[in-house]
Amino acid sequence: MQVPTILVVDDEPLIRWSLSARLTAEGYRVLEADTAAQALERQREGVDLVLLDYRLPDADGLAVLQRIKEADPDTLVILLTAYSSVEAAVEAMKRGAYHYANKPFNLDEIVLLVRKALETTELRREIRALRATQAQPYGLERIVGESEAIANVRALLRKIASSPASTVLLTGESGTGKDLAAKVLHYTSQRAGKPFMNVTCSALPETLLESELFGHERGAFTGADRQKRGLFETADGGTVFLDEIGEIVPALQAKLLRFLEEKTFKRVGGAADIRVDVRVVAATNRKLEEEVRQGRFREDLYYRLNVLTITLPPLRERARDIPLLLKYYVDSFNTEFKKRVQGIAADALERLQAYAWPGNIRELRNAVERAMILGEGKLLTSADFPMLAGGRARLTETVELPAHGINLDELERSLVVQALDRCGWNQTRAAALLGLNRDQIRYRIEKFKLERVPS
Ligand SMILES: Nc1ncnc2c1ncn2[C@@H]1O[C@H](COP(=O)(O)OP(=O)(O)OP(=O)(O)O)[C@@H](O)[C@H]1O
Ligand SMILES: [Mg+2]
């Protein structure tokens, strides 16, 4: 802890001097003030505790006490009163004073009081710091975006988090935020104080996955030399996140369905039914309906899972969130890498907004991370985002001139029309898709006499 700072407020120089000398000798940093105005002024320098004279030339002690508390509720105040007036003392405590001392006071007594008071502040700070670290690391605000699609996702998460719903399905392409949504769902729910357990279904062979989820009895299979509790038991009261649910084999699908319906299960090799209270959040980037149609995923399990479904939208369908997310990650990497990147150059921003982001937010995050590690300017530019060039480079490799040739003018016209249509005739974004600037696309719109056809 830093050396605590004590502000001594009294209009009598002798009292200030004696308090100041003693407290300095005790190792504190001491500031002085002889009026209320000066006291409030000096409080701004950062003060842990104030020794405040009840009678000041320019204001009464209670009023000053109130102002000090308003400026910083954490500042402790010990009121020094010349008359032992019970009413004044009571009033002072009511207004938030830590304690009071009667003048003439004994310096040892004051030192003791100060020490105790500062222990309180220290404790309070520790508690707050603890709370802050335990406070939901995954609040709804972690889901960045202003588009309607993402606002809907947040609204659904909020509702479901506070509901008793025990099963939730998260769908969406890779990198759209299913993991994040699962954590937000857990940490904003009543279950937040209980475990959040995460298992990636595709990462384990089927038998291991089963015992991972349900646990096993001793001797249940070779190598099971002791009883083991599964995730569902460990997470009792909390949430189990089953990632990549589309990957589990039919036999396990049946067991999972039974668990979701009855809330009970048996350990592998066990006979007893075990009952737990967990919310199961399942995620998949596969189209489960399709898996059902193909016979790879049980229909009944699909219906059981699909009661409350949140679909995370792909980034390309919410392009207006792209600048926000870019800013969010520039800020967070500035902090992490101790950098001072100010933002993204306008033309790069346009192109990033028009880019399709096949890897969604994960790709965006990684792109910003890379750009911030390697980039050198205050602004990130297109050159810092290789995928902007990459997309087009690949194109030049794959577009091969047909043997019978083409009409270049027609091809150009067709591409401009496609770009405009794809971007709802937003010229800036269409231009970015073609690697042009706005003047260049306007020139072509005029050249080809293109007009928007109302749909
Ligand atoms: N709306 C959002 N705002 C800010 N960051 C986000 C948002 N959505 C996702 N992210 C971040 O993007 C990255 C990828 O998200 P996440 O891991 O949740 O994707 P996923 O859908 O689980 O992908 P996969 O299917 O590949 O497992 C993470 O770093 C996550 O924190
Ligand atoms: Mg994931």
mmCIF file of N, CA and C in Angstrom, residues 328-441:
data_model
loop_
_atom_site.group_PDB
_atom_site.id
_atom_site.type_symbol
_atom_site.label_atom_id
_atom_site.label_comp_id
_atom_site.label_asym_id
_atom_site.label_seq_id
_atom_site.Cartn_x
_atom_site.Cartn_y
_atom_site.Cartn_z
ATOM 1 N N TYR A 328 -13.146 -1.403 -30.523
ATOM 2 C CA TYR A 328 -13.096 -2.145 -29.266
ATOM 3 C C TYR A 328 -11.773 -2.913 -29.159
ATOM 4 N N TYR A 329 -11.385 -3.562 -30.248
ATOM 5 C CA TYR A 329 -10.151 -4.342 -30.175
ATOM 6 C C TYR A 329 -8.900 -3.469 -30.240
ATOM 7 N N VAL A 330 -8.960 -2.356 -30.973
ATOM 8 C CA VAL A 330 -7.809 -1.436 -30.952
ATOM 9 C C VAL A 330 -7.603 -0.958 -29.506
ATOM 10 N N ASP A 331 -8.678 -0.560 -28.851
ATOM 11 C CA ASP A 331 -8.570 -0.113 -27.460
ATOM 12 C C ASP A 331 -8.017 -1.205 -26.560
ATOM 13 N N SER A 332 -8.564 -2.408 -26.725
ATOM 14 C CA SER A 332 -8.140 -3.418 -25.769
ATOM 15 C C SER A 332 -6.702 -3.863 -26.032
ATOM 16 N N PHE A 333 -6.266 -3.874 -27.299
ATOM 17 C CA PHE A 333 -4.854 -4.207 -27.533
ATOM 18 C C PHE A 333 -3.931 -3.042 -27.170
ATOM 19 N N ASN A 334 -4.419 -1.825 -27.270
ATOM 20 C CA ASN A 334 -3.620 -0.697 -26.771
ATOM 21 C C ASN A 334 -3.266 -0.933 -25.308
ATOM 22 N N THR A 335 -4.263 -1.332 -24.540
ATOM 23 C CA THR A 335 -4.017 -1.593 -23.126
ATOM 24 C C THR A 335 -3.083 -2.786 -22.969
ATOM 25 N N GLU A 336 -3.414 -3.858 -23.667
ATOM 26 C CA GLU A 336 -2.628 -5.072 -23.483
ATOM 27 C C GLU A 336 -1.176 -4.903 -23.939
ATOM 28 N N PHE A 337 -0.967 -4.247 -25.067
ATOM 29 C CA PHE A 337 0.391 -4.122 -25.599
ATOM 30 C C PHE A 337 1.045 -2.796 -25.210
ATOM 31 N N LYS A 338 0.372 -2.003 -24.393
ATOM 32 C CA LYS A 338 0.890 -0.678 -24.024
ATOM 33 C C LYS A 338 1.251 0.124 -25.270
ATOM 34 N N LYS A 339 0.282 0.223 -26.174
ATOM 35 C CA LYS A 339 0.493 0.962 -27.420
ATOM 36 C C LYS A 339 -0.418 2.177 -27.439
ATOM 37 N N ARG A 340 -0.196 3.031 -28.401
ATOM 38 C CA ARG A 340 -1.083 4.193 -28.514
ATOM 39 C C ARG A 340 -1.598 4.369 -29.930
ATOM 40 N N VAL A 341 -2.069 3.291 -30.484
ATOM 41 C CA VAL A 341 -2.653 3.384 -31.821
ATOM 42 C C VAL A 341 -3.962 4.159 -31.707
ATOM 43 N N GLN A 342 -4.110 5.157 -32.616
ATOM 44 C CA GLN A 342 -5.281 6.020 -32.459
ATOM 45 C C GLN A 342 -6.522 5.495 -33.174
ATOM 46 N N GLY A 343 -6.312 4.641 -34.143
ATOM 47 C CA GLY A 343 -7.486 4.130 -34.850
ATOM 48 C C GLY A 343 -7.083 3.575 -36.202
ATOM 49 N N ILE A 344 -8.037 3.598 -37.094
ATOM 50 C CA ILE A 344 -7.831 2.983 -38.401
ATOM 51 C C ILE A 344 -8.065 4.036 -39.483
ATOM 52 N N ALA A 345 -7.175 4.111 -40.419
ATOM 53 C CA ALA A 345 -7.296 5.111 -41.489
ATOM 54 C C ALA A 345 -8.613 4.913 -42.242
ATOM 55 N N ALA A 346 -9.170 6.034 -42.718
ATOM 56 C CA ALA A 346 -10.523 6.003 -43.290
ATOM 57 C C ALA A 346 -10.668 4.994 -44.430
ATOM 58 N N ASP A 347 -9.693 4.973 -45.340
ATOM 59 C CA ASP A 347 -9.873 4.073 -46.485
ATOM 60 C C ASP A 347 -9.772 2.612 -46.044
ATOM 61 N N ALA A 348 -8.912 2.346 -45.059
ATOM 62 C CA ALA A 348 -8.799 0.977 -44.559
ATOM 63 C C ALA A 348 -10.109 0.578 -43.882
ATOM 64 N N LEU A 349 -10.682 1.512 -43.151
ATOM 65 C CA LEU A 349 -11.934 1.235 -42.455
ATOM 66 C C LEU A 349 -13.039 0.856 -43.451
ATOM 67 N N GLU A 350 -13.078 1.620 -44.546
ATOM 68 C CA GLU A 350 -14.078 1.313 -45.577
ATOM 69 C C GLU A 350 -13.897 -0.104 -46.100
ATOM 70 N N ARG A 351 -12.649 -0.422 -46.374
ATOM 71 C CA ARG A 351 -12.413 -1.748 -46.950
ATOM 72 C C ARG A 351 -12.653 -2.857 -45.936
ATOM 73 N N LEU A 352 -12.337 -2.581 -44.685
ATOM 74 C CA LEU A 352 -12.588 -3.590 -43.651
ATOM 75 C C LEU A 352 -14.088 -3.811 -43.478
ATOM 76 N N GLN A 353 -14.834 -2.732 -43.688
ATOM 77 C CA GLN A 353 -16.277 -2.853 -43.536
ATOM 78 C C GLN A 353 -16.893 -3.641 -44.680
ATOM 79 N N ALA A 354 -16.242 -3.561 -45.830
ATOM 80 C CA ALA A 354 -16.778 -4.276 -46.986
ATOM 81 C C ALA A 354 -16.269 -5.711 -47.057
ATOM 82 N N TYR A 355 -15.227 -5.992 -46.323
ATOM 83 C CA TYR A 355 -14.638 -7.333 -46.336
ATOM 84 C C TYR A 355 -15.642 -8.349 -45.772
ATOM 85 N N ALA A 356 -15.570 -9.587 -46.261
ATOM 86 C CA ALA A 356 -16.622 -10.554 -45.906
ATOM 87 C C ALA A 356 -16.423 -11.247 -44.550
ATOM 88 N N TRP A 357 -15.242 -11.189 -43.967
ATOM 89 C CA TRP A 357 -14.964 -11.789 -42.651
ATOM 90 C C TRP A 357 -15.459 -13.224 -42.519
ATOM 91 N N PRO A 358 -14.914 -14.130 -43.345
ATOM 92 C CA PRO A 358 -15.361 -15.524 -43.224
ATOM 93 C C PRO A 358 -15.114 -16.105 -41.829
ATOM 94 N N GLY A 359 -14.112 -15.601 -41.131
ATOM 95 C CA GLY A 359 -13.849 -16.110 -39.771
ATOM 96 C C GLY A 359 -14.535 -15.278 -38.696
ATOM 97 N N ASN A 360 -15.390 -14.381 -39.138
ATOM 98 C CA ASN A 360 -16.191 -13.563 -38.227
ATOM 99 C C ASN A 360 -15.347 -12.798 -37.189
ATOM 100 N N ILE A 361 -15.884 -12.705 -35.956
ATOM 101 C CA ILE A 361 -15.227 -11.820 -34.995
ATOM 102 C C ILE A 361 -13.843 -12.336 -34.592
ATOM 103 N N ARG A 362 -13.702 -13.640 -34.594
ATOM 104 C CA ARG A 362 -12.377 -14.167 -34.259
ATOM 105 C C ARG A 362 -11.352 -13.658 -35.267
ATOM 106 N N GLU A 363 -11.739 -13.707 -36.547
ATOM 107 C CA GLU A 363 -10.822 -13.236 -37.591
ATOM 108 C C GLU A 363 -10.526 -11.746 -37.406
ATOM 109 N N LEU A 364 -11.558 -10.991 -37.081
ATOM 110 C CA LEU A 364 -11.378 -9.548 -36.894
ATOM 111 C C LEU A 364 -10.425 -9.275 -35.728
ATOM 112 N N ARG A 365 -10.670 -9.985 -34.647
ATOM 113 C CA ARG A 365 -9.826 -9.792 -33.468
ATOM 114 C C ARG A 365 -8.366 -10.128 -33.803
ATOM 115 N N ASN A 366 -8.163 -11.273 -34.455
ATOM 116 C CA ASN A 366 -6.801 -11.674 -34.792
ATOM 117 C C ASN A 366 -6.154 -10.687 -35.755
ATOM 118 N N ALA A 367 -6.960 -10.168 -36.703
ATOM 119 C CA ALA A 367 -6.417 -9.218 -37.677
ATOM 120 C C ALA A 367 -5.952 -7.949 -36.966
ATOM 121 N N VAL A 368 -6.750 -7.469 -36.009
ATOM 122 C CA VAL A 368 -6.358 -6.257 -35.293
ATOM 123 C C VAL A 368 -5.126 -6.542 -34.438
ATOM 124 N N GLU A 369 -5.114 -7.701 -33.815
ATOM 125 C CA GLU A 369 -3.973 -8.043 -32.968
ATOM 126 C C GLU A 369 -2.677 -8.023 -33.781
ATOM 127 N N ARG A 370 -2.738 -8.675 -34.928
ATOM 128 C CA ARG A 370 -1.557 -8.742 -35.786
ATOM 129 C C ARG A 370 -1.149 -7.341 -36.239
ATOM 130 N N ALA A 371 -2.149 -6.570 -36.683
ATOM 131 C CA ALA A 371 -1.862 -5.221 -37.178
ATOM 132 C C ALA A 371 -1.220 -4.374 -36.077
ATOM 133 N N MET A 372 -1.663 -4.576 -34.860
ATOM 134 C CA MET A 372 -1.134 -3.735 -33.785
ATOM 135 C C MET A 372 0.249 -4.172 -33.338
ATOM 136 N N ILE A 373 0.545 -5.443 -33.546
ATOM 137 C CA ILE A 373 1.893 -5.895 -33.200
ATOM 138 C C ILE A 373 2.878 -5.433 -34.267
ATOM 139 N N LEU A 374 2.471 -5.566 -35.533
ATOM 140 C CA LEU A 374 3.417 -5.286 -36.613
ATOM 141 C C LEU A 374 3.362 -3.847 -37.126
ATOM 142 N N GLY A 375 2.188 -3.210 -37.013
ATOM 143 C CA GLY A 375 2.030 -1.869 -37.577
ATOM 144 C C GLY A 375 2.916 -0.859 -36.863
ATOM 145 N N GLU A 376 3.261 0.191 -37.579
ATOM 146 C CA GLU A 376 4.169 1.155 -36.960
ATOM 147 C C GLU A 376 3.597 2.549 -36.806
ATOM 148 N N GLY A 377 2.577 2.873 -37.600
ATOM 149 C CA GLY A 377 2.047 4.235 -37.539
ATOM 150 C C GLY A 377 1.048 4.419 -36.403
ATOM 151 N N LYS A 378 0.583 5.659 -36.286
ATOM 152 C CA LYS A 378 -0.441 5.947 -35.282
ATOM 153 C C LYS A 378 -1.788 5.385 -35.712
ATOM 154 N N LEU A 379 -1.972 5.334 -37.043
ATOM 155 C CA LEU A 379 -3.204 4.766 -37.578
ATOM 156 C C LEU A 379 -2.869 3.455 -38.275
ATOM 157 N N LEU A 380 -3.762 2.505 -38.162
ATOM 158 C CA LEU A 380 -3.588 1.270 -38.913
ATOM 159 C C LEU A 380 -4.079 1.528 -40.335
ATOM 160 N N THR A 381 -3.336 1.012 -41.299
ATOM 161 C CA THR A 381 -3.712 1.252 -42.697
ATOM 162 C C THR A 381 -4.020 -0.075 -43.388
ATOM 163 N N SER A 382 -4.501 0.020 -44.623
ATOM 164 C CA SER A 382 -4.832 -1.202 -45.365
ATOM 165 C C SER A 382 -3.646 -2.156 -45.415
ATOM 166 N N ALA A 383 -2.446 -1.581 -45.476
ATOM 167 C CA ALA A 383 -1.267 -2.431 -45.574
ATOM 168 C C ALA A 383 -1.091 -3.286 -44.323
ATOM 169 N N ASP A 384 -1.661 -2.851 -43.210
ATOM 170 C CA ASP A 384 -1.547 -3.635 -41.976
ATOM 171 C C ASP A 384 -2.523 -4.807 -41.933
ATOM 172 N N PHE A 385 -3.409 -4.875 -42.931
ATOM 173 C CA PHE A 385 -4.403 -5.959 -42.952
ATOM 174 C C PHE A 385 -4.238 -6.777 -44.223
ATOM 175 N N PRO A 386 -3.369 -7.777 -44.170
ATOM 176 C CA PRO A 386 -3.041 -8.504 -45.400
ATOM 177 C C PRO A 386 -4.243 -9.151 -46.067
ATOM 178 N N MET A 387 -5.275 -9.497 -45.295
ATOM 179 C CA MET A 387 -6.379 -10.200 -45.958
ATOM 180 C C MET A 387 -7.102 -9.285 -46.933
ATOM 181 N N LEU A 388 -6.934 -7.982 -46.795
ATOM 182 C CA LEU A 388 -7.569 -7.072 -47.750
ATOM 183 C C LEU A 388 -6.925 -7.237 -49.117
ATOM 184 N N ALA A 389 -5.615 -7.381 -49.119
ATOM 185 C CA ALA A 389 -4.910 -7.594 -50.384
ATOM 186 C C ALA A 389 -5.082 -9.044 -50.815
ATOM 187 N N GLY A 390 -5.048 -9.944 -49.820
ATOM 188 C CA GLY A 390 -5.102 -11.382 -50.100
ATOM 189 C C GLY A 390 -6.311 -11.744 -50.942
ATOM 190 N N GLY A 391 -7.457 -11.207 -50.572
ATOM 191 C CA GLY A 391 -8.691 -11.533 -51.278
ATOM 192 C C GLY A 391 -8.562 -11.277 -52.757
ATOM 193 N N ARG A 392 -8.011 -10.108 -53.059
ATOM 194 C CA ARG A 392 -7.909 -9.766 -54.480
ATOM 195 C C ARG A 392 -6.803 -10.529 -55.174
ATOM 196 N N ALA A 393 -5.727 -10.777 -54.458
ATOM 197 C CA ALA A 393 -4.635 -11.500 -55.091
ATOM 198 C C ALA A 393 -5.129 -12.872 -55.545
ATOM 199 N N ARG A 394 -5.904 -13.507 -54.650
ATOM 200 C CA ARG A 394 -6.429 -14.827 -55.015
ATOM 201 C C ARG A 394 -7.310 -14.731 -56.253
ATOM 202 N N LEU A 395 -8.086 -13.645 -56.295
ATOM 203 C CA LEU A 395 -8.997 -13.473 -57.408
ATOM 204 C C LEU A 395 -8.239 -13.447 -58.733
ATOM 205 N N THR A 396 -7.149 -12.654 -58.772
ATOM 206 C CA THR A 396 -6.421 -12.564 -60.035
ATOM 207 C C THR A 396 -5.866 -13.927 -60.435
ATOM 208 N N GLU A 397 -5.591 -14.762 -59.423
ATOM 209 C CA GLU A 397 -5.090 -16.085 -59.785
ATOM 210 C C GLU A 397 -6.198 -16.968 -60.328
ATOM 211 N N THR A 398 -7.413 -16.807 -59.781
ATOM 212 C CA THR A 398 -8.449 -17.764 -60.152
ATOM 213 C C THR A 398 -9.240 -17.347 -61.388
ATOM 214 N N VAL A 399 -9.294 -16.040 -61.683
ATOM 215 C CA VAL A 399 -10.039 -15.644 -62.875
ATOM 216 C C VAL A 399 -9.140 -15.884 -64.091
ATOM 217 N N GLU A 400 -9.547 -16.835 -64.863
ATOM 218 C CA GLU A 400 -8.699 -17.205 -65.989
ATOM 219 C C GLU A 400 -9.397 -16.794 -67.289
ATOM 220 N N LEU A 401 -8.666 -16.208 -68.142
ATOM 221 C CA LEU A 401 -9.274 -15.750 -69.400
ATOM 222 C C LEU A 401 -9.740 -16.953 -70.213
ATOM 223 N N PRO A 402 -11.028 -17.002 -70.518
ATOM 224 C CA PRO A 402 -11.529 -18.138 -71.311
ATOM 225 C C PRO A 402 -10.886 -18.154 -72.704
ATOM 226 N N ALA A 403 -10.829 -19.337 -73.299
ATOM 227 C CA ALA A 403 -10.150 -19.499 -74.584
ATOM 228 C C ALA A 403 -10.719 -18.569 -75.660
ATOM 229 N N HIS A 404 -12.047 -18.392 -75.602
ATOM 230 C CA HIS A 404 -12.662 -17.561 -76.643
ATOM 231 C C HIS A 404 -12.632 -16.078 -76.292
ATOM 232 N N GLY A 405 -11.991 -15.743 -75.152
ATOM 233 C CA GLY A 405 -11.861 -14.327 -74.773
ATOM 234 C C GLY A 405 -13.120 -13.793 -74.093
ATOM 235 N N ILE A 406 -13.060 -12.561 -73.600
ATOM 236 C CA ILE A 406 -14.240 -11.941 -72.998
ATOM 237 C C ILE A 406 -14.343 -10.495 -73.448
ATOM 238 N N ASN A 407 -15.478 -9.889 -73.084
ATOM 239 C CA ASN A 407 -15.639 -8.463 -73.302
ATOM 240 C C ASN A 407 -15.322 -7.766 -71.976
ATOM 241 N N LEU A 408 -14.168 -7.150 -71.918
ATOM 242 C CA LEU A 408 -13.669 -6.592 -70.662
ATOM 243 C C LEU A 408 -14.611 -5.509 -70.130
ATOM 244 N N ASP A 409 -15.134 -4.730 -71.043
ATOM 245 C CA ASP A 409 -16.030 -3.652 -70.649
ATOM 246 C C ASP A 409 -17.285 -4.207 -69.975
ATOM 247 N N GLU A 410 -17.815 -5.259 -70.577
ATOM 248 C CA GLU A 410 -19.018 -5.878 -70.006
ATOM 249 C C GLU A 410 -18.737 -6.499 -68.652
ATOM 250 N N LEU A 411 -17.578 -7.135 -68.573
ATOM 251 C CA LEU A 411 -17.201 -7.766 -67.311
ATOM 252 C C LEU A 411 -17.102 -6.705 -66.215
ATOM 253 N N GLU A 412 -16.473 -5.604 -66.560
ATOM 254 C CA GLU A 412 -16.306 -4.539 -65.582
ATOM 255 C C GLU A 412 -17.677 -4.019 -65.136
ATOM 256 N N ARG A 413 -18.537 -3.789 -66.115
ATOM 257 C CA ARG A 413 -19.877 -3.297 -65.803
ATOM 258 C C ARG A 413 -20.603 -4.269 -64.874
ATOM 259 N N SER A 414 -20.502 -5.544 -65.229
ATOM 260 C CA SER A 414 -21.211 -6.554 -64.440
ATOM 261 C C SER A 414 -20.687 -6.578 -63.002
ATOM 262 N N LEU A 415 -19.378 -6.462 -62.850
ATOM 263 C CA LEU A 415 -18.817 -6.502 -61.493
ATOM 264 C C LEU A 415 -19.239 -5.283 -60.678
ATOM 265 N N VAL A 416 -19.277 -4.125 -61.346
ATOM 266 C CA VAL A 416 -19.686 -2.915 -60.628
ATOM 267 C C VAL A 416 -21.140 -3.049 -60.182
ATOM 268 N N VAL A 417 -21.988 -3.558 -61.093
ATOM 269 C CA VAL A 417 -23.401 -3.742 -60.732
ATOM 270 C C VAL A 417 -23.527 -4.715 -59.556
ATOM 271 N N GLN A 418 -22.795 -5.823 -59.623
ATOM 272 C CA GLN A 418 -22.880 -6.809 -58.539
ATOM 273 C C GLN A 418 -22.452 -6.207 -57.199
ATOM 274 N N ALA A 419 -21.369 -5.445 -57.262
ATOM 275 C CA ALA A 419 -20.863 -4.851 -56.001
ATOM 276 C C ALA A 419 -21.896 -3.890 -55.424
ATOM 277 N N LEU A 420 -22.482 -3.062 -56.302
ATOM 278 C CA LEU A 420 -23.484 -2.100 -55.827
ATOM 279 C C LEU A 420 -24.703 -2.823 -55.245
ATOM 280 N N ASP A 421 -25.140 -3.856 -55.954
ATOM 281 C CA ASP A 421 -26.312 -4.590 -55.464
ATOM 282 C C ASP A 421 -26.022 -5.224 -54.110
ATOM 283 N N ARG A 422 -24.845 -5.781 -54.011
ATOM 284 C CA ARG A 422 -24.520 -6.481 -52.771
ATOM 285 C C ARG A 422 -24.493 -5.526 -51.585
ATOM 286 N N CYS A 423 -24.151 -4.287 -51.843
ATOM 287 C CA CYS A 423 -24.043 -3.325 -50.742
ATOM 288 C C CYS A 423 -25.242 -2.398 -50.681
ATOM 289 N N GLY A 424 -26.333 -2.797 -51.255
ATOM 290 C CA GLY A 424 -27.513 -1.945 -51.227
ATOM 291 C C GLY A 424 -27.228 -0.565 -51.810
ATOM 292 N N TRP A 425 -26.389 -0.528 -52.786
ATOM 293 C CA TRP A 425 -26.001 0.711 -53.477
ATOM 294 C C TRP A 425 -25.283 1.706 -52.572
ATOM 295 N N ASN A 426 -24.695 1.206 -51.534
ATOM 296 C CA ASN A 426 -23.800 2.060 -50.759
ATOM 297 C C ASN A 426 -22.484 2.140 -51.548
ATOM 298 N N GLN A 427 -22.230 3.321 -52.113
ATOM 299 C CA GLN A 427 -21.109 3.438 -53.056
ATOM 300 C C GLN A 427 -19.761 3.206 -52.386
ATOM 301 N N THR A 428 -19.652 3.676 -51.161
ATOM 302 C CA THR A 428 -18.369 3.522 -50.469
ATOM 303 C C THR A 428 -18.029 2.054 -50.292
ATOM 304 N N ARG A 429 -19.028 1.306 -49.828
ATOM 305 C CA ARG A 429 -18.760 -0.103 -49.569
ATOM 306 C C ARG A 429 -18.590 -0.885 -50.852
ATOM 307 N N ALA A 430 -19.379 -0.532 -51.859
ATOM 308 C CA ALA A 430 -19.224 -1.211 -53.146
ATOM 309 C C ALA A 430 -17.823 -0.943 -53.703
ATOM 310 N N ALA A 431 -17.395 0.311 -53.565
ATOM 311 C CA ALA A 431 -16.059 0.668 -54.051
ATOM 312 C C ALA A 431 -15.006 -0.177 -53.345
ATOM 313 N N ALA A 432 -15.182 -0.325 -52.026
ATOM 314 C CA ALA A 432 -14.197 -1.092 -51.261
ATOM 315 C C ALA A 432 -14.140 -2.535 -51.740
ATOM 316 N N LEU A 433 -15.296 -3.088 -52.105
ATOM 317 C CA LEU A 433 -15.319 -4.466 -52.595
ATOM 318 C C LEU A 433 -14.500 -4.622 -53.874
ATOM 319 N N LEU A 434 -14.421 -3.534 -54.624
ATOM 320 C CA LEU A 434 -13.712 -3.605 -55.906
ATOM 321 C C LEU A 434 -12.298 -3.034 -55.814
ATOM 322 N N GLY A 435 -11.929 -2.633 -54.621
ATOM 323 C CA GLY A 435 -10.599 -2.047 -54.462
ATOM 324 C C GLY A 435 -10.508 -0.666 -55.105
ATOM 325 N N LEU A 436 -11.640 0.032 -55.166
ATOM 326 C CA LEU A 436 -11.659 1.366 -55.762
ATOM 327 C C LEU A 436 -11.939 2.386 -54.665
ATOM 328 N N ASN A 437 -11.736 3.678 -54.982
ATOM 329 C CA ASN A 437 -12.229 4.682 -54.047
ATOM 330 C C ASN A 437 -13.557 5.206 -54.576
ATOM 331 N N ARG A 438 -14.158 6.126 -53.835
ATOM 332 C CA ARG A 438 -15.508 6.541 -54.215
ATOM 333 C C ARG A 438 -15.554 7.257 -55.562
ATOM 334 N N ASP A 439 -14.556 8.079 -55.825
ATOM 335 C CA ASP A 439 -14.531 8.777 -57.114
ATOM 336 C C ASP A 439 -14.451 7.775 -58.260
ATOM 337 N N GLN A 440 -13.637 6.762 -58.041
ATOM 338 C CA GLN A 440 -13.470 5.780 -59.111
ATOM 339 C C GLN A 440 -14.767 5.018 -59.398
ATOM 340 N N ILE A 441 -15.511 4.709 -58.326
ATOM 341 C CA ILE A 441 -16.765 3.977 -58.601
ATOM 342 C C ILE A 441 -17.794 4.919 -59.205
#
